[in-house]
Amino acid sequence: MFAKLLKYDLRSVFKYWWIAAVSSAALTVIGGFCINIINVDYTEYHAIYTFAIIGLVLCIIGLVIPPVLTEVLILVRIYKHFFTDEGYLTFTLPVKKSQLINSKILMSLIFNILTILVLGISVFVMLGIGLPDIVFDKKLWVDIISTINNVIKAIGIGFTVTYIAEVIVLFIASLLMSTLTLFACLTVAAVITRKHKILVAIAIYYGASSILSGIIQFIMIDGSFLNVFEKIGALGEGPQKLCFAMILLVIIGFIMTISAGIHFLQSWLFERKLNLD
Amino acid sequence: MKKILSFTLVLLVLCTLLSFTTFAEATAASEKAEVLDNYCTINKNFESITFNNKTYLPIEKDAFSVSRTEYIDLNEKFADDSTEDIYKYTDVYYYSGLSYLLHVDIETDFNYTTKYYVEESHYADFLNVLNGETISAYGTESHYSSIYSFSLEQVESWIENGEKIVDRADSLADCEIFYLYATDKGGALRKESGMILRKHSTDDGADKYYLVFYQDYDRTHFYADGRFAIDSDVETTFYLLADTELSAALSEFYDTEPEDELDWMITGALPQGIFFVITLLFFALLPLAIIIVSAIVLLKKRQNNPYRLSLVTVMISAFAVIIGYLVILILII
């Protein structure tokens, strides 16, 4: 049943999301040509140059739209599916509430990752068209591979794999925390108010973000007070690498603890407090 | 909605068409500007390069820097096939508007070195600048109006006559520190030097400058006992500064650290114990408490617990925080 829930969630958001993705890809092609024009000596072609600049600015603005639109589509899906009249129907489905929540979280995670992939490819296409001499320069890629090789040699394969795994987990954990925070804010808003749920949710989100960033900043300043990095710098090579792996682990653990805490709050509100009357 | 979509589509098509036409025009313009024959020949074992019927000879790379940044890729041919086999990739570039200098990247198994090749007729001029022996007059074709050429003889002449050519100067206890940049005729080669002149007013009111220090340098250190040291990539040189008054002024200027208003944030200024307690609370005790509470909630309702996923994740994550924190603590203590 979870698979079915996920399928319908994905389909519902994908219905509009693909338009943003395709538009972004189309804009990057135009943006690439604009960069190409800007790169060429323009002294005799002021009008062309101006057009190219305007086109490039519009394309860059266009690139910002997909991530914003993705978040909006996800929130609209969650809001409509749970907190409007459609919610009555949703909660009559023969599934656990936790499955309903988890399907939305997974859907959000998938679309966030897809959006990042689309943006990455779009930027690459734009630069590939706009600056082919640089992007397709054999030397650049040899340099990049050579640098990566040197870094791997310096760090060691074991630690490289550990760091890469930790960074991937950290990336997913951060996305998870951001989605869960938004979702939880919507739920809290739906629990405490009948009207203007979205407005209240935005206010709660800002409050929650400030508190979370405050906590993280306090911990970071606390870390700098301890001169942790200075002390790590004084260690030998092996312990230094281990220390950085552990720092990443602590950050992941911290973010995951907060995320799971928000998930707990979310589930508890759904189970005990949410009333759609 | 349909109208808006159609309008957007038309705009998109128009933009794309416009981009294509302007791109074609601009590319044609850039191609017109390209007049050089883009082939160069690398002679045996990189001893020399032939380009545009001129011979280019290698020159030591680390002794100078090149002012130009824009260069154009050339197509390489090897006079001797056996040389080509040794090197995986070789790229030769010439700098825009500066055909007497070639930039060569030679790569073997993900290691590459950069070499510079100078056209034969400019070779002596380049060497002179590098050795600091004689320096060519400032080239009229240079784009760098703030760069001046100079020779030791010229410096002596400035001191004698009270003349000076200033690129950038910092005033310091009646002294002026000059940063000078030597260039070759074309303005491509760049070599930075520094010198300290002491200003003296003569009886007739004219200013005279006395050279107290002149050297190519990267960083300079002054010591209270009158010595000063030059750190350079190549070697470190120590000089004894006879002028004690100047020495003291320089030492004070360079060795005095400004008072930092944020000194109180430095760890040493506050007891370490407080921060140890805070981190212990955040990274060990709090996660431990979270684990215990989660375990209790989990055990209270073992079956059909809707919070199981959150609680288990909380426990594992908090455990990871504790482990990471303890390992860091053990390593840095």
Coordinates of C-alpha atoms in Angstrom, one line a residue:
Chain A
M1 CA 0.0 0.0 0.0
F2 CA 2.9 2.3 0.8
A3 CA 4.1 1.9 -2.8
K4 CA 0.7 2.9 -4.1
L5 CA 0.6 6.0 -1.9
L6 CA 4.1 7.0 -3.1
K7 CA 3.1 6.4 -6.7
Y8 CA 0.1 8.8 -6.4
D9 CA 2.2 11.4 -4.5
L10 CA 4.9 11.3 -7.2
R11 CA 2.4 11.4 -10.0
S12 CA 0.6 14.4 -8.5
V13 CA 3.7 16.5 -8.1
F14 CA 5.3 15.3 -11.4
K15 CA 2.2 16.6 -13.3
Y16 CA 3.5 20.2 -12.9
W17 CA 7.2 19.6 -11.9
W18 CA 8.2 18.4 -15.4
I19 CA 7.2 21.7 -16.9
A20 CA 9.6 23.5 -14.6
A21 CA 12.3 21.0 -15.4
V22 CA 11.9 21.2 -19.1
S23 CA 11.6 25.0 -19.1
S24 CA 14.8 25.2 -17.1
A25 CA 16.6 22.9 -19.6
A26 CA 15.3 25.1 -22.5
L27 CA 16.5 28.2 -20.8
T28 CA 19.9 26.8 -20.2
V29 CA 20.3 26.3 -24.0
I30 CA 19.4 30.0 -24.6
G31 CA 21.6 31.0 -21.7
G32 CA 24.5 29.0 -23.2
F33 CA 24.3 30.9 -26.5
C34 CA 24.1 34.2 -24.5
I35 CA 27.3 33.4 -22.7
N36 CA 28.9 32.5 -26.0
I37 CA 27.9 35.9 -27.5
I38 CA 29.1 37.8 -24.4
N39 CA 32.5 35.9 -24.7
V40 CA 33.1 37.1 -28.2
D41 CA 34.5 40.6 -28.8
Y42 CA 31.4 42.8 -28.7
T43 CA 32.7 46.3 -29.3
E44 CA 31.0 46.5 -32.6
Y45 CA 27.8 44.7 -31.5
H46 CA 26.4 46.7 -28.6
A47 CA 22.8 45.8 -29.2
I48 CA 23.6 42.1 -29.5
Y49 CA 25.7 42.2 -26.4
T50 CA 22.9 44.0 -24.4
F51 CA 20.4 41.4 -25.6
A52 CA 22.7 38.6 -24.6
I53 CA 23.2 40.1 -21.1
I54 CA 19.4 40.5 -20.6
G55 CA 18.9 36.9 -21.9
L56 CA 21.5 35.5 -19.6
V57 CA 20.0 37.3 -16.6
L58 CA 16.5 36.0 -17.5
C59 CA 18.0 32.5 -17.8
I60 CA 19.7 32.7 -14.4
I61 CA 16.4 33.8 -12.9
G62 CA 14.7 30.9 -14.7
L63 CA 17.2 28.5 -13.1
V64 CA 16.1 29.7 -9.6
I65 CA 12.5 28.9 -10.3
P66 CA 12.6 25.0 -10.3
P67 CA 13.8 24.6 -6.7
V68 CA 11.3 27.1 -5.4
L69 CA 8.5 25.6 -7.5
T70 CA 9.4 22.1 -6.3
E71 CA 9.1 23.2 -2.6
V72 CA 5.8 24.9 -3.4
L73 CA 4.4 21.9 -5.2
I74 CA 5.4 19.6 -2.4
L75 CA 3.8 21.8 0.2
V76 CA 0.6 22.2 -1.8
R77 CA 0.4 18.4 -2.2
I78 CA 0.9 17.9 1.5
Y79 CA -1.5 20.7 2.4
K80 CA -4.3 19.6 0.1
H81 CA -3.9 15.9 0.9
F82 CA -4.0 16.3 4.6
F83 CA -5.4 19.7 5.7
T84 CA -8.2 20.5 3.3
D85 CA -11.5 18.7 2.6
E86 CA -9.4 16.1 0.8
G87 CA -7.9 15.2 4.2
Y88 CA -11.2 13.5 5.3
L89 CA -10.8 11.1 2.3
T90 CA -7.1 10.7 2.9
F91 CA -7.6 9.5 6.5
T92 CA -10.2 7.0 5.5
L93 CA -7.6 5.2 3.4
P94 CA -6.8 1.7 4.8
V95 CA -3.2 2.7 5.6
K96 CA -1.3 3.7 8.8
K97 CA -0.9 7.4 9.4
S98 CA 2.9 6.8 9.6
Q99 CA 2.7 5.4 6.0
L100 CA 0.9 8.6 4.9
I101 CA 3.6 10.7 6.4
N102 CA 6.6 8.6 5.2
S103 CA 5.2 8.6 1.7
K104 CA 5.2 12.4 1.6
I105 CA 8.7 12.6 3.0
L106 CA 10.1 10.1 0.5
M107 CA 8.3 11.9 -2.3
S108 CA 9.7 15.2 -1.2
L109 CA 13.2 13.7 -0.9
I110 CA 13.0 12.3 -4.5
F111 CA 11.9 15.5 -6.0
N112 CA 14.5 17.5 -4.1
I113 CA 17.2 15.2 -5.4
L114 CA 15.8 15.3 -8.9
T115 CA 15.7 19.1 -8.9
I116 CA 19.3 19.3 -7.8
L117 CA 20.2 16.8 -10.7
V118 CA 18.2 18.9 -13.2
L119 CA 19.9 22.1 -12.0
G120 CA 23.4 20.5 -12.1
I121 CA 22.8 19.2 -15.7
S122 CA 21.3 22.5 -16.7
V123 CA 24.3 24.5 -15.5
F124 CA 26.6 22.0 -17.2
V125 CA 24.7 22.3 -20.5
M126 CA 24.7 26.1 -20.2
L127 CA 28.5 26.2 -19.6
G128 CA 29.0 23.6 -22.3
I129 CA 27.3 25.7 -24.9
G130 CA 28.6 29.0 -23.5
L131 CA 32.2 28.1 -22.8
P132 CA 33.0 25.0 -24.9
D133 CA 36.7 25.8 -25.0
I134 CA 36.9 25.6 -21.2
V135 CA 34.3 22.9 -20.4
F136 CA 35.5 20.5 -23.1
D137 CA 39.1 21.3 -22.7
K138 CA 41.0 18.0 -22.3
K139 CA 43.5 19.7 -20.0
L140 CA 40.8 20.9 -17.5
W141 CA 39.4 17.4 -17.1
V142 CA 42.9 15.9 -16.8
D143 CA 43.6 18.5 -14.1
I144 CA 40.5 17.7 -12.3
I145 CA 41.2 13.9 -12.4
S146 CA 44.8 14.6 -11.4
T147 CA 43.7 16.8 -8.4
I148 CA 41.1 14.1 -7.3
N149 CA 43.8 11.5 -7.6
N150 CA 46.2 13.5 -5.6
V151 CA 43.6 14.2 -2.9
I152 CA 42.7 10.5 -2.8
K153 CA 46.4 9.6 -2.5
A154 CA 46.8 12.2 0.3
I155 CA 43.7 11.1 2.2
G156 CA 43.9 7.4 1.6
I157 CA 41.2 5.2 -0.1
G158 CA 39.6 4.1 3.2
F159 CA 39.1 7.7 4.5
T160 CA 38.0 8.9 1.0
V161 CA 35.2 6.3 0.9
T162 CA 34.3 7.2 4.5
Y163 CA 34.2 11.0 3.8
I164 CA 32.2 10.5 0.5
A165 CA 29.7 8.2 2.3
E166 CA 29.4 10.7 5.2
V167 CA 28.9 13.7 2.8
I168 CA 26.1 11.8 0.9
V169 CA 24.4 10.9 4.2
L170 CA 24.8 14.5 5.4
F171 CA 23.3 15.8 2.2
I172 CA 20.3 13.5 2.5
A173 CA 19.9 14.2 6.2
S174 CA 19.9 18.0 5.5
L175 CA 17.2 17.6 2.8
L176 CA 15.2 15.4 5.2
M177 CA 15.4 18.0 8.0
S178 CA 14.4 20.8 5.7
T179 CA 11.3 18.8 4.5
L180 CA 10.3 17.6 7.9
T181 CA 10.5 21.1 9.3
L182 CA 8.2 22.5 6.6
F183 CA 5.8 19.5 7.0
A184 CA 5.8 19.8 10.8
C185 CA 5.1 23.6 10.6
L186 CA 2.1 23.0 8.4
T187 CA 0.8 20.3 10.8
V188 CA 1.3 22.6 13.9
A189 CA -0.5 25.4 12.0
A190 CA -3.4 23.0 11.2
V191 CA -3.6 21.9 14.9
I192 CA -3.6 25.4 16.4
T193 CA -5.7 27.3 13.9
R194 CA -8.7 26.7 11.7
K195 CA -8.1 29.7 9.3
H196 CA -5.0 31.1 7.6
K197 CA -3.2 27.8 8.1
I198 CA -0.5 28.6 5.5
L199 CA 0.2 32.0 6.9
V200 CA 0.6 30.6 10.4
A201 CA 2.7 27.8 9.0
I202 CA 5.1 30.3 7.4
A203 CA 5.4 32.2 10.7
I204 CA 6.1 29.0 12.6
Y205 CA 8.6 28.0 10.0
Y206 CA 10.6 31.2 10.4
G207 CA 10.4 30.9 14.2
A208 CA 11.6 27.2 14.0
S209 CA 14.4 28.0 11.5
S210 CA 15.6 30.9 13.8
I211 CA 15.7 28.6 16.8
L212 CA 17.4 25.8 14.9
S213 CA 20.0 28.1 13.4
G214 CA 20.5 29.7 16.8
I215 CA 21.2 26.3 18.3
I216 CA 23.6 25.3 15.5
Q217 CA 25.4 28.7 15.7
F218 CA 25.8 28.3 19.5
I219 CA 27.3 24.9 19.1
M220 CA 29.6 26.1 16.4
I221 CA 30.8 29.1 18.4
D222 CA 31.2 26.8 21.3
G223 CA 33.4 24.6 19.1
S224 CA 35.5 27.5 18.1
F225 CA 35.8 28.5 21.8
L226 CA 37.3 25.1 22.4
N227 CA 39.8 25.7 19.6
V228 CA 38.9 22.3 18.4
F229 CA 40.3 22.8 14.9
E230 CA 43.6 24.2 16.3
K231 CA 44.0 21.2 18.5
I232 CA 43.1 18.9 15.6
G233 CA 45.8 20.7 13.5
A234 CA 48.4 19.8 16.1
L235 CA 47.6 16.1 15.8
G236 CA 49.3 13.6 13.5
E237 CA 48.0 12.8 10.0
G238 CA 46.1 9.6 11.0
P239 CA 44.3 11.1 14.0
Q240 CA 43.5 14.2 12.1
K241 CA 41.7 12.2 9.4
L242 CA 39.9 10.2 12.0
C243 CA 38.9 13.5 13.8
F244 CA 37.4 15.0 10.6
A245 CA 35.4 11.7 10.0
M246 CA 34.1 11.9 13.6
I247 CA 33.2 15.6 13.2
L248 CA 31.1 14.7 10.1
L249 CA 29.6 11.8 12.1
V250 CA 28.6 14.2 15.0
I251 CA 27.1 16.7 12.5
I252 CA 25.1 13.9 10.8
G253 CA 24.0 12.5 14.1
F254 CA 22.9 15.9 15.3
I255 CA 20.9 16.6 12.2
M256 CA 19.3 13.1 12.2
T257 CA 18.4 13.4 15.9
I258 CA 16.7 16.7 15.2
S259 CA 15.0 15.3 12.1
A260 CA 13.8 12.2 13.9
G261 CA 12.6 14.4 16.7
I262 CA 10.5 16.5 14.3
H263 CA 9.2 13.2 12.7
F264 CA 8.2 12.1 16.2
L265 CA 6.4 15.4 16.8
Q266 CA 4.7 15.1 13.4
S267 CA 3.5 11.6 14.0
W268 CA 2.3 12.5 17.5
L269 CA 0.3 15.5 16.2
F270 CA -1.2 13.3 13.5
E271 CA -2.2 10.6 15.9
R272 CA -3.4 12.6 18.8
K273 CA -4.0 16.3 18.0
L274 CA -5.1 16.8 14.4
N275 CA -8.8 17.6 14.0
L276 CA -10.1 18.5 10.7
D277 CA -13.5 19.7 11.9
Chain B
M1 CA -4.1 30.1 -19.9
K2 CA -3.8 28.8 -23.5
K3 CA -3.1 32.3 -24.7
I4 CA -0.4 32.8 -22.1
L5 CA 1.2 29.5 -23.0
S6 CA 1.1 30.3 -26.7
F7 CA 2.6 33.7 -26.1
T8 CA 5.4 32.3 -24.0
L9 CA 6.1 29.7 -26.6
V10 CA 6.3 32.3 -29.4
L11 CA 8.7 34.4 -27.2
L12 CA 10.8 31.3 -26.5
V13 CA 11.1 30.5 -30.2
L14 CA 11.9 34.1 -31.0
C15 CA 14.6 34.2 -28.3
T16 CA 16.2 31.0 -29.6
L17 CA 16.2 32.3 -33.2
L18 CA 17.7 35.6 -32.1
S19 CA 20.4 33.8 -30.1
F20 CA 21.3 31.6 -33.1
T21 CA 21.6 34.5 -35.5
T22 CA 23.5 36.8 -33.2
F23 CA 25.8 33.8 -32.2
A24 CA 26.5 33.2 -35.9
E25 CA 27.3 36.8 -36.5
A26 CA 29.5 37.1 -33.5
T27 CA 31.4 33.9 -34.2
A28 CA 32.0 35.1 -37.8
A29 CA 33.5 38.3 -36.3
S30 CA 35.8 36.4 -34.0
E31 CA 36.9 34.1 -36.8
K32 CA 37.8 37.2 -38.9
A33 CA 40.1 38.4 -36.1
E34 CA 41.9 35.1 -36.1
V35 CA 44.8 35.5 -38.6
L36 CA 47.6 33.5 -37.1
D37 CA 48.6 30.1 -38.5
N38 CA 47.6 27.8 -35.6
Y39 CA 50.3 25.2 -36.1
C40 CA 53.6 25.0 -34.2
T41 CA 56.3 22.4 -34.3
I42 CA 57.9 20.9 -31.2
N43 CA 61.5 20.1 -31.9
K44 CA 63.4 17.2 -30.4
N45 CA 62.9 16.7 -26.7
F46 CA 61.3 20.2 -26.3
E47 CA 64.7 21.9 -27.1
S48 CA 62.9 24.5 -29.1
I49 CA 59.5 25.2 -30.8
T50 CA 59.0 26.6 -34.2
F51 CA 55.9 28.8 -34.7
N52 CA 55.1 31.2 -37.5
N53 CA 58.6 30.6 -39.0
K54 CA 60.2 31.8 -35.7
T55 CA 62.2 29.8 -33.2
Y56 CA 61.3 29.9 -29.5
L57 CA 63.7 28.8 -26.8
P58 CA 62.9 27.6 -23.2
I59 CA 63.2 30.0 -20.3
E60 CA 63.2 29.3 -16.5
K61 CA 59.6 29.5 -15.4
D62 CA 59.8 30.2 -11.6
A63 CA 61.9 33.4 -12.0
F64 CA 59.0 35.6 -13.2
S65 CA 55.4 35.9 -13.7
V66 CA 53.4 36.7 -16.9
S67 CA 51.0 39.7 -16.9
R68 CA 48.8 38.3 -19.6
T69 CA 46.0 35.9 -18.8
E70 CA 44.3 35.3 -22.1
Y71 CA 45.9 32.7 -24.3
I72 CA 44.9 30.8 -27.4
D73 CA 45.5 27.1 -28.0
L74 CA 47.8 26.1 -30.8
N75 CA 47.9 22.8 -32.7
E76 CA 51.1 20.9 -32.0
K77 CA 53.2 18.9 -34.4
F78 CA 56.2 16.9 -33.3
A79 CA 59.3 17.0 -35.4
D80 CA 60.4 13.7 -33.8
D81 CA 57.8 11.0 -33.3
S82 CA 59.6 9.4 -30.4
T83 CA 59.1 12.6 -28.3
E84 CA 55.4 12.5 -29.0
D85 CA 55.2 8.9 -27.6
I86 CA 56.7 9.9 -24.2
Y87 CA 54.3 12.7 -23.5
K88 CA 50.6 12.0 -23.1
Y89 CA 49.3 15.5 -23.7
T90 CA 51.1 18.6 -24.8
D91 CA 49.4 21.9 -25.1
V92 CA 51.1 25.0 -26.6
Y93 CA 49.4 28.4 -26.2
Y94 CA 50.3 31.9 -27.3
Y95 CA 49.2 34.9 -25.4
S96 CA 46.7 37.2 -27.1
G97 CA 48.5 40.0 -28.9
L98 CA 51.9 38.8 -27.7
S99 CA 53.3 36.3 -30.1
Y100 CA 56.9 36.3 -28.8
L101 CA 56.0 34.2 -25.7
L102 CA 54.7 30.6 -25.7
H103 CA 53.1 28.9 -22.8
V104 CA 53.6 25.1 -22.9
D105 CA 51.9 22.5 -20.7
I106 CA 53.5 19.1 -20.8
E107 CA 51.7 16.2 -19.2
T108 CA 52.8 12.7 -18.4
D109 CA 50.5 10.3 -16.4
F110 CA 48.5 13.0 -14.6
N111 CA 51.5 15.2 -13.8
Y112 CA 52.1 18.2 -15.8
T113 CA 54.7 21.0 -15.9
T114 CA 54.5 24.4 -17.4
K115 CA 57.3 25.9 -19.5
Y116 CA 57.8 29.2 -21.2
Y117 CA 59.4 29.6 -24.6
V118 CA 60.6 33.0 -25.8
E119 CA 61.2 34.0 -29.3
E120 CA 65.0 34.2 -30.2
S121 CA 65.1 37.9 -30.8
H122 CA 63.5 38.6 -27.4
Y123 CA 65.5 36.0 -25.5
A124 CA 68.4 38.3 -24.4
D125 CA 66.0 41.0 -23.3
F126 CA 64.1 38.4 -21.2
L127 CA 67.3 37.1 -19.6
N128 CA 68.5 40.6 -18.8
V129 CA 65.3 41.4 -16.9
L130 CA 65.5 38.1 -15.1
N131 CA 69.1 38.6 -14.0
G132 CA 68.5 42.2 -13.1
E133 CA 71.5 43.3 -15.1
T134 CA 70.0 45.7 -17.6
I135 CA 66.4 46.3 -18.1
S136 CA 64.8 47.4 -21.3
A137 CA 63.1 50.7 -21.5
Y138 CA 59.4 50.6 -20.9
G139 CA 57.7 49.3 -24.0
T140 CA 55.2 51.5 -25.7
E141 CA 53.0 48.5 -26.6
S142 CA 52.4 47.5 -23.0
H143 CA 48.9 47.8 -21.7
Y144 CA 50.0 48.2 -18.1
S145 CA 50.5 51.9 -17.6
S146 CA 51.2 51.4 -13.8
I147 CA 54.2 49.2 -14.4
Y148 CA 57.6 50.8 -14.6
S149 CA 60.9 49.4 -15.7
F150 CA 64.1 50.2 -13.8
S151 CA 67.7 49.2 -13.5
L152 CA 70.0 49.4 -10.5
E153 CA 71.7 52.3 -12.3
Q154 CA 68.4 54.1 -12.5
V155 CA 67.8 53.5 -8.8
E156 CA 71.2 55.0 -8.0
S157 CA 70.3 57.9 -10.2
W158 CA 67.0 58.5 -8.4
I159 CA 68.8 58.6 -5.1
E160 CA 71.4 60.9 -6.3
N161 CA 69.0 63.3 -8.0
G162 CA 66.1 63.0 -5.7
E163 CA 63.9 61.6 -8.5
K164 CA 61.5 58.8 -8.0
I165 CA 59.1 56.7 -9.9
V166 CA 56.3 55.5 -7.7
D167 CA 53.9 52.8 -8.4
R168 CA 52.6 52.3 -4.9
A169 CA 54.1 53.7 -1.7
D170 CA 53.5 53.4 2.0
S171 CA 54.8 56.2 4.3
L172 CA 56.7 55.0 7.3
A173 CA 58.8 57.0 9.7
D174 CA 60.2 59.4 7.1
C175 CA 60.8 56.5 4.8
E176 CA 58.9 55.4 1.8
I177 CA 58.5 51.9 0.6
F178 CA 58.2 51.5 -3.1
Y179 CA 56.9 48.5 -5.0
L180 CA 58.4 48.5 -8.5
Y181 CA 57.6 46.2 -11.3
A182 CA 60.1 45.4 -14.0
T183 CA 58.8 44.5 -17.4
D184 CA 60.3 43.5 -20.7
K185 CA 59.7 45.6 -23.9
G186 CA 56.4 43.9 -24.6
G187 CA 55.1 44.2 -21.1
A188 CA 54.6 40.4 -20.7
L189 CA 57.2 39.5 -18.2
R190 CA 56.6 40.8 -14.7
K191 CA 59.1 40.9 -11.9
E192 CA 58.4 42.6 -8.6
S193 CA 61.0 44.3 -6.5
G194 CA 60.8 46.5 -3.4
M195 CA 63.0 49.2 -1.9
I196 CA 63.0 51.5 1.0
L197 CA 64.1 55.1 0.5
R198 CA 64.6 57.5 3.3
K199 CA 63.5 61.1 2.6
H200 CA 65.8 64.0 3.5
S201 CA 65.2 67.6 2.8
T202 CA 68.2 69.6 1.7
D203 CA 68.9 73.1 2.7
D204 CA 67.4 74.6 -0.4
G205 CA 64.2 72.8 0.4
A206 CA 64.5 70.0 -2.2
D207 CA 63.7 66.4 -1.2
K208 CA 66.4 63.8 -1.6
Y209 CA 65.9 60.0 -1.2
Y210 CA 68.5 57.7 0.2
L211 CA 68.3 54.0 -0.5
V212 CA 68.4 51.9 2.7
F213 CA 67.3 48.7 1.2
Y214 CA 66.8 47.3 -2.3
Q215 CA 66.0 43.7 -3.1
D216 CA 63.7 41.4 -5.0
Y217 CA 61.5 40.0 -2.3
D218 CA 58.4 38.2 -1.4
R219 CA 58.1 39.0 2.3
T220 CA 60.3 41.1 4.5
H221 CA 60.8 40.8 8.2
F222 CA 62.4 43.3 10.5
Y223 CA 64.1 42.6 13.8
A224 CA 64.7 44.8 16.8
D225 CA 68.5 44.2 16.7
G226 CA 68.7 45.9 13.4
R227 CA 68.7 42.8 11.1
F228 CA 66.1 42.3 8.5
A229 CA 65.4 39.2 6.5
I230 CA 64.1 38.6 3.1
D231 CA 62.0 35.5 2.6
S232 CA 61.9 34.4 -1.0
D233 CA 61.0 31.3 -2.7
V234 CA 64.6 30.8 -3.7
E235 CA 66.7 31.8 -0.7
T236 CA 66.6 33.8 2.5
T237 CA 69.0 36.7 2.8
F238 CA 69.8 38.6 6.0
Y239 CA 71.1 42.2 6.0
L240 CA 72.3 44.3 8.9
L241 CA 70.6 47.6 8.9
A242 CA 73.1 50.2 10.2
D243 CA 70.5 52.8 10.8
T244 CA 69.3 51.9 14.3
E245 CA 66.6 54.6 14.5
L246 CA 65.1 53.3 11.2
S247 CA 65.5 49.7 12.4
A248 CA 63.5 50.5 15.6
A249 CA 60.8 52.3 13.6
L250 CA 60.5 49.3 11.2
S251 CA 60.5 46.8 14.0
E252 CA 57.7 48.7 15.7
F253 CA 55.7 49.0 12.6
Y254 CA 56.0 45.4 11.6
D255 CA 56.1 43.6 14.9
T256 CA 53.3 45.5 16.8
E257 CA 50.1 43.5 16.7
P258 CA 47.0 45.6 16.9
E259 CA 44.9 45.1 20.0
D260 CA 42.0 42.8 19.1
E261 CA 38.7 43.8 20.6
L262 CA 37.7 40.1 20.4
D263 CA 40.6 38.9 22.5
W264 CA 38.2 37.8 25.2
M265 CA 37.0 35.1 22.8
I266 CA 40.4 33.5 22.7
T267 CA 40.3 30.2 24.6
G268 CA 43.1 31.1 26.9
A269 CA 41.3 34.1 28.2
L270 CA 38.4 31.9 29.6
P271 CA 38.5 28.8 31.6
Q272 CA 38.4 25.7 29.4
G273 CA 36.3 23.9 32.0
I274 CA 33.1 25.9 31.0
F275 CA 33.3 24.9 27.4
F276 CA 34.2 21.3 28.3
V277 CA 31.0 21.2 30.4
I278 CA 28.9 22.8 27.6
T279 CA 30.1 20.3 24.9
L280 CA 29.7 17.4 27.3
L281 CA 26.2 18.5 27.9
F282 CA 25.4 19.0 24.2
F283 CA 27.2 16.0 22.7
A284 CA 27.1 13.4 25.5
L285 CA 24.6 14.0 28.3
L286 CA 21.8 15.3 26.2
P287 CA 22.0 12.6 23.5
L288 CA 22.3 10.0 26.4
A289 CA 19.1 11.4 27.9
I290 CA 17.4 11.3 24.5
I291 CA 18.4 7.6 24.1
I292 CA 17.1 6.7 27.5
V293 CA 13.7 8.5 27.0
S294 CA 13.3 7.0 23.5
A295 CA 14.1 3.5 24.9
I296 CA 11.5 4.0 27.6
V297 CA 8.8 5.2 25.1
L298 CA 9.7 2.3 22.8
L299 CA 9.5 -0.3 25.5
K300 CA 6.2 1.0 26.9
K301 CA 4.3 0.2 23.7
R302 CA 6.1 -2.6 21.9
Q303 CA 3.4 -3.5 19.4
N304 CA 1.8 -1.2 16.7
N305 CA 3.9 1.7 18.0
P306 CA 3.4 4.5 15.3
Y307 CA 6.6 6.2 16.6
R308 CA 8.9 3.3 16.3
L309 CA 10.7 4.6 13.2
S310 CA 11.3 8.0 14.7
L311 CA 12.4 6.6 18.0
V312 CA 14.9 4.1 16.6
T313 CA 16.3 6.8 14.3
V314 CA 16.7 9.2 17.3
M315 CA 18.5 6.5 19.3
I316 CA 20.9 5.6 16.5
S317 CA 21.7 9.2 15.7
A318 CA 22.2 10.2 19.3
F319 CA 24.4 7.2 19.8
A320 CA 26.5 8.3 16.7
V321 CA 26.8 11.8 18.2
I322 CA 28.1 10.4 21.5
I323 CA 30.6 8.0 19.8
G324 CA 31.9 10.8 17.5
Y325 CA 32.2 13.2 20.4
L326 CA 34.1 10.7 22.6
V327 CA 36.5 9.8 19.9
I328 CA 37.3 13.5 19.1
L329 CA 37.7 14.1 22.9
I330 CA 40.1 11.2 23.3
L331 CA 42.2 12.3 20.3
I332 CA 42.5 16.0 21.3
I333 CA 43.0 15.6 25.0

